[in-house]
C-alpha positions as a Markdown table, in Angstrom:
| # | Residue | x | y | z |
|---|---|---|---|---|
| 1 | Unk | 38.1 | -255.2 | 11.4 |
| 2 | Unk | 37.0 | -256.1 | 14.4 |
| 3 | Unk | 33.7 | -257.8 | 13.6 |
| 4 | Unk | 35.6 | -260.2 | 11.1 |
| 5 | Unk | 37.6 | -261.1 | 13.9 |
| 6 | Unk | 34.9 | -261.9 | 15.8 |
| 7 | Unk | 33.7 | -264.2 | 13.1 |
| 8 | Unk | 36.9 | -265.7 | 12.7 |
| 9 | Unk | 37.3 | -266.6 | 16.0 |
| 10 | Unk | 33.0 | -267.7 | 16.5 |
| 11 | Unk | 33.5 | -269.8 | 13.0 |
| 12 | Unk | 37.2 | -271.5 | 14.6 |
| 13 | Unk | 35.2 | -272.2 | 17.9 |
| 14 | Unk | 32.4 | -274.1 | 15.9 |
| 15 | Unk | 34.5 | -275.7 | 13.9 |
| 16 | Unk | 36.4 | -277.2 | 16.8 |
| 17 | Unk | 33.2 | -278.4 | 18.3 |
| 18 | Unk | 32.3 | -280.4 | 15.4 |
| 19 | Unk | 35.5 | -282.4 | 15.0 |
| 20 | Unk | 34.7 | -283.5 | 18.9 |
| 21 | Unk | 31.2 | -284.3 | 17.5 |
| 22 | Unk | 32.2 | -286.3 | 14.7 |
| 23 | Unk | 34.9 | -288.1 | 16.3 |
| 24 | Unk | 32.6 | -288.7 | 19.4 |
| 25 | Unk | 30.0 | -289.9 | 16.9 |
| 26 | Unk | 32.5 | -292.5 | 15.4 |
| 27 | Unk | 33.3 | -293.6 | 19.0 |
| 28 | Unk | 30.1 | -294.0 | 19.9 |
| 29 | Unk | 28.6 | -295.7 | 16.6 |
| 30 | Unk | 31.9 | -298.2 | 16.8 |
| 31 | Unk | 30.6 | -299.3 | 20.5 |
| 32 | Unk | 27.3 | -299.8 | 19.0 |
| 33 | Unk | 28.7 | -302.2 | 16.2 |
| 34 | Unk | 30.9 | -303.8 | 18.4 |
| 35 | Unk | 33.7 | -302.6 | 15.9 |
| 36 | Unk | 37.0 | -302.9 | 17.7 |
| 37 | Unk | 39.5 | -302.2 | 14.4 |
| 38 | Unk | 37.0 | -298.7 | 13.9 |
| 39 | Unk | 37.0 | -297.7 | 17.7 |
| 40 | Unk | 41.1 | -298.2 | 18.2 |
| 41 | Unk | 42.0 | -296.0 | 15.2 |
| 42 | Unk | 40.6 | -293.6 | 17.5 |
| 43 | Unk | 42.3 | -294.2 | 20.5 |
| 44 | Unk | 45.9 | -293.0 | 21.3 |
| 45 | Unk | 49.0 | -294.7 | 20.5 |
| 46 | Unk | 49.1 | -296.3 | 24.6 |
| 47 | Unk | 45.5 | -295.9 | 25.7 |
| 48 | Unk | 44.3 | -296.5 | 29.3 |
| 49 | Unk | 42.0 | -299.4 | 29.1 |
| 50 | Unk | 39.8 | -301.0 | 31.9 |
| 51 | Unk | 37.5 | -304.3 | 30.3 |
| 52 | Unk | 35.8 | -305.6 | 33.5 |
| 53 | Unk | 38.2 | -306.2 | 36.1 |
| 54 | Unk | 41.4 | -305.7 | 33.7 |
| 55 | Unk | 42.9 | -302.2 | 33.7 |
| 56 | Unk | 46.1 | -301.7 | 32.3 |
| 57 | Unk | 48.0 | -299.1 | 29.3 |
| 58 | Unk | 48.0 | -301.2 | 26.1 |
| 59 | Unk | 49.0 | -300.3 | 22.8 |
| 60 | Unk | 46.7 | -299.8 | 19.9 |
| 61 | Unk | 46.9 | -303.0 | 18.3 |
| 62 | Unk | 46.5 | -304.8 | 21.9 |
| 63 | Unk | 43.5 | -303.4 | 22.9 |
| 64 | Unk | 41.8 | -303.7 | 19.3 |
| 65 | Unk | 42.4 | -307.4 | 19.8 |
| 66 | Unk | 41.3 | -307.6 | 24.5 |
| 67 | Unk | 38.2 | -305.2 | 22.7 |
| 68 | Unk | 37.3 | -307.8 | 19.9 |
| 69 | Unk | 37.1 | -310.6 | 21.9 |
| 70 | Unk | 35.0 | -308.5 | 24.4 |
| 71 | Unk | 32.8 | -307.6 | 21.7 |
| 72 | Unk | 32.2 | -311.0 | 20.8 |
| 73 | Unk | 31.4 | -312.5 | 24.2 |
| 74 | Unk | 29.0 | -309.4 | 24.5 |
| 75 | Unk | 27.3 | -309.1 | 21.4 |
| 76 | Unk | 26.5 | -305.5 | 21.8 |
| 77 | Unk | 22.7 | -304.2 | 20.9 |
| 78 | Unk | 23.1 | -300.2 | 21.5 |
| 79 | Unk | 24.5 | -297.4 | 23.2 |
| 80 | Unk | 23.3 | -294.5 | 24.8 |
| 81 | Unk | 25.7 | -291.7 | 26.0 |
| 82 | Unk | 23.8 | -290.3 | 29.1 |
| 83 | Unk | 25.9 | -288.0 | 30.4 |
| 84 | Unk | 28.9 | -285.4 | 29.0 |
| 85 | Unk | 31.3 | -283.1 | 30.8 |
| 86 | Unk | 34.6 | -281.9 | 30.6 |
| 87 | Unk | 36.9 | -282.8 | 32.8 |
| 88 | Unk | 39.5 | -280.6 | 35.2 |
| 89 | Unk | 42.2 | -281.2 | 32.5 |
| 90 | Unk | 40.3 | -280.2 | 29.3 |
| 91 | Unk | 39.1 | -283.4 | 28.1 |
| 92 | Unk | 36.0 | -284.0 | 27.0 |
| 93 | Unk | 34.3 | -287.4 | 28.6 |
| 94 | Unk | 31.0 | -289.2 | 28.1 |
| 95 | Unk | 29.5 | -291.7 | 30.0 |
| 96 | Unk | 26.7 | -294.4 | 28.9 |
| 97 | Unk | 25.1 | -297.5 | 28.7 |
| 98 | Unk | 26.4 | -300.3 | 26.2 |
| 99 | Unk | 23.7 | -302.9 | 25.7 |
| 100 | Unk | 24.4 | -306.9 | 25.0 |
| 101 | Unk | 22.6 | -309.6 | 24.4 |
| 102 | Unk | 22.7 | -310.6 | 28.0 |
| 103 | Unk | 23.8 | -307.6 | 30.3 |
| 104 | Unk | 24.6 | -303.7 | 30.0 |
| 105 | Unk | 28.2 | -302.4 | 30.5 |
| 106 | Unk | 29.1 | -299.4 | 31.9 |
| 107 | Unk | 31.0 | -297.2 | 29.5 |
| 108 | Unk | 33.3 | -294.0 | 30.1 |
| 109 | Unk | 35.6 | -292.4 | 27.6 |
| 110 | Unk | 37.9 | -289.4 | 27.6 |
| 111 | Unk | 38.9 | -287.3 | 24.1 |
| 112 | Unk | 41.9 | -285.5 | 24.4 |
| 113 | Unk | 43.3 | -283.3 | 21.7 |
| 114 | Unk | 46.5 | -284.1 | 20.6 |
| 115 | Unk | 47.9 | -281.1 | 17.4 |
| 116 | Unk | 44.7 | -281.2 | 15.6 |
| 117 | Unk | 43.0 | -284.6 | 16.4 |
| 118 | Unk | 40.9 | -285.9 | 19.1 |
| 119 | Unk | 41.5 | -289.1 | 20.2 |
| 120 | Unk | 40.6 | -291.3 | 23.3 |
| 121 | Unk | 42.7 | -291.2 | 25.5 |
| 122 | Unk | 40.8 | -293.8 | 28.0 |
| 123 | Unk | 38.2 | -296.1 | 27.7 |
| 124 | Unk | 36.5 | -297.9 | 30.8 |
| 125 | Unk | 34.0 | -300.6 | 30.3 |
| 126 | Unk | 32.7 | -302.1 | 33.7 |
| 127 | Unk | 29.0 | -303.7 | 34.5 |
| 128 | Unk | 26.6 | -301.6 | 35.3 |
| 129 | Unk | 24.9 | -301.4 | 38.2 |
| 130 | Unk | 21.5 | -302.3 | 36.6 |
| 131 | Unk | 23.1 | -305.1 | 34.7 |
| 132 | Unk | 20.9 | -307.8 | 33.8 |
């Protein structure tokens, strides 16, 4: 009995680490694109948002639109994550460099579990101290 718990409970644990995976993978491949409709259906229903200098809670449907115009202006080439953590409150957060044609943004997002989702729960794009 108790080593089919134990594989219960080690197949449950792996099985939540994926689902942060894949929806950390769609995150990350939606910054890539530039794909602001595919990166907001990941984001919770008022998401913390800092573009730049402009910080503020916004729905889902405002910052698809502040985060396609961003993308436009930008014209992004890549991301790399370079750094993952979690943070005091649980949430998962990864931190990297979003390439454009003309300068690299600074990019840090939180996933938060919310039932049996994950979902951002912020998203901070500033220049990055080696911008271009």
């Amino acid at each position: 009995m108790w080593k089919i718990w134990t594989l219960v409970v080690s197949l449950s644990m792996h099985l939540v680490g994926f689902g942060q995976d894949n929806v950390k993978d769609k995150v990350v491949l939606a910054l890539k694109t530039g794909n602001a409709k595919e990166l907001s259906s990941h984001f919770i229903p008022n998401i913390d948002l800092t573009v730049g200098k402009n910080s503020d809670v916004y729905s889902k449907a405002q910052a698809e639109q502040i985060l396609d115009r961003f993308f436009e202006e930008l014209d992004p080439r890549s991301f790399e994550v370079e750094h993952e953590g979690v943070s005091k409150m649980g949430d998962s957060y990864y931190i990297g460099n979003l390439t454009g044609a003309e300068r690299t943004m600074r990019v840090t997002f939180f996933l938060k579990r919310t039932g049996s989702d994950l979902q951002v729960k912020q998203l901070r794009i500033e220049p990055s101290s080696g911008s271009r």
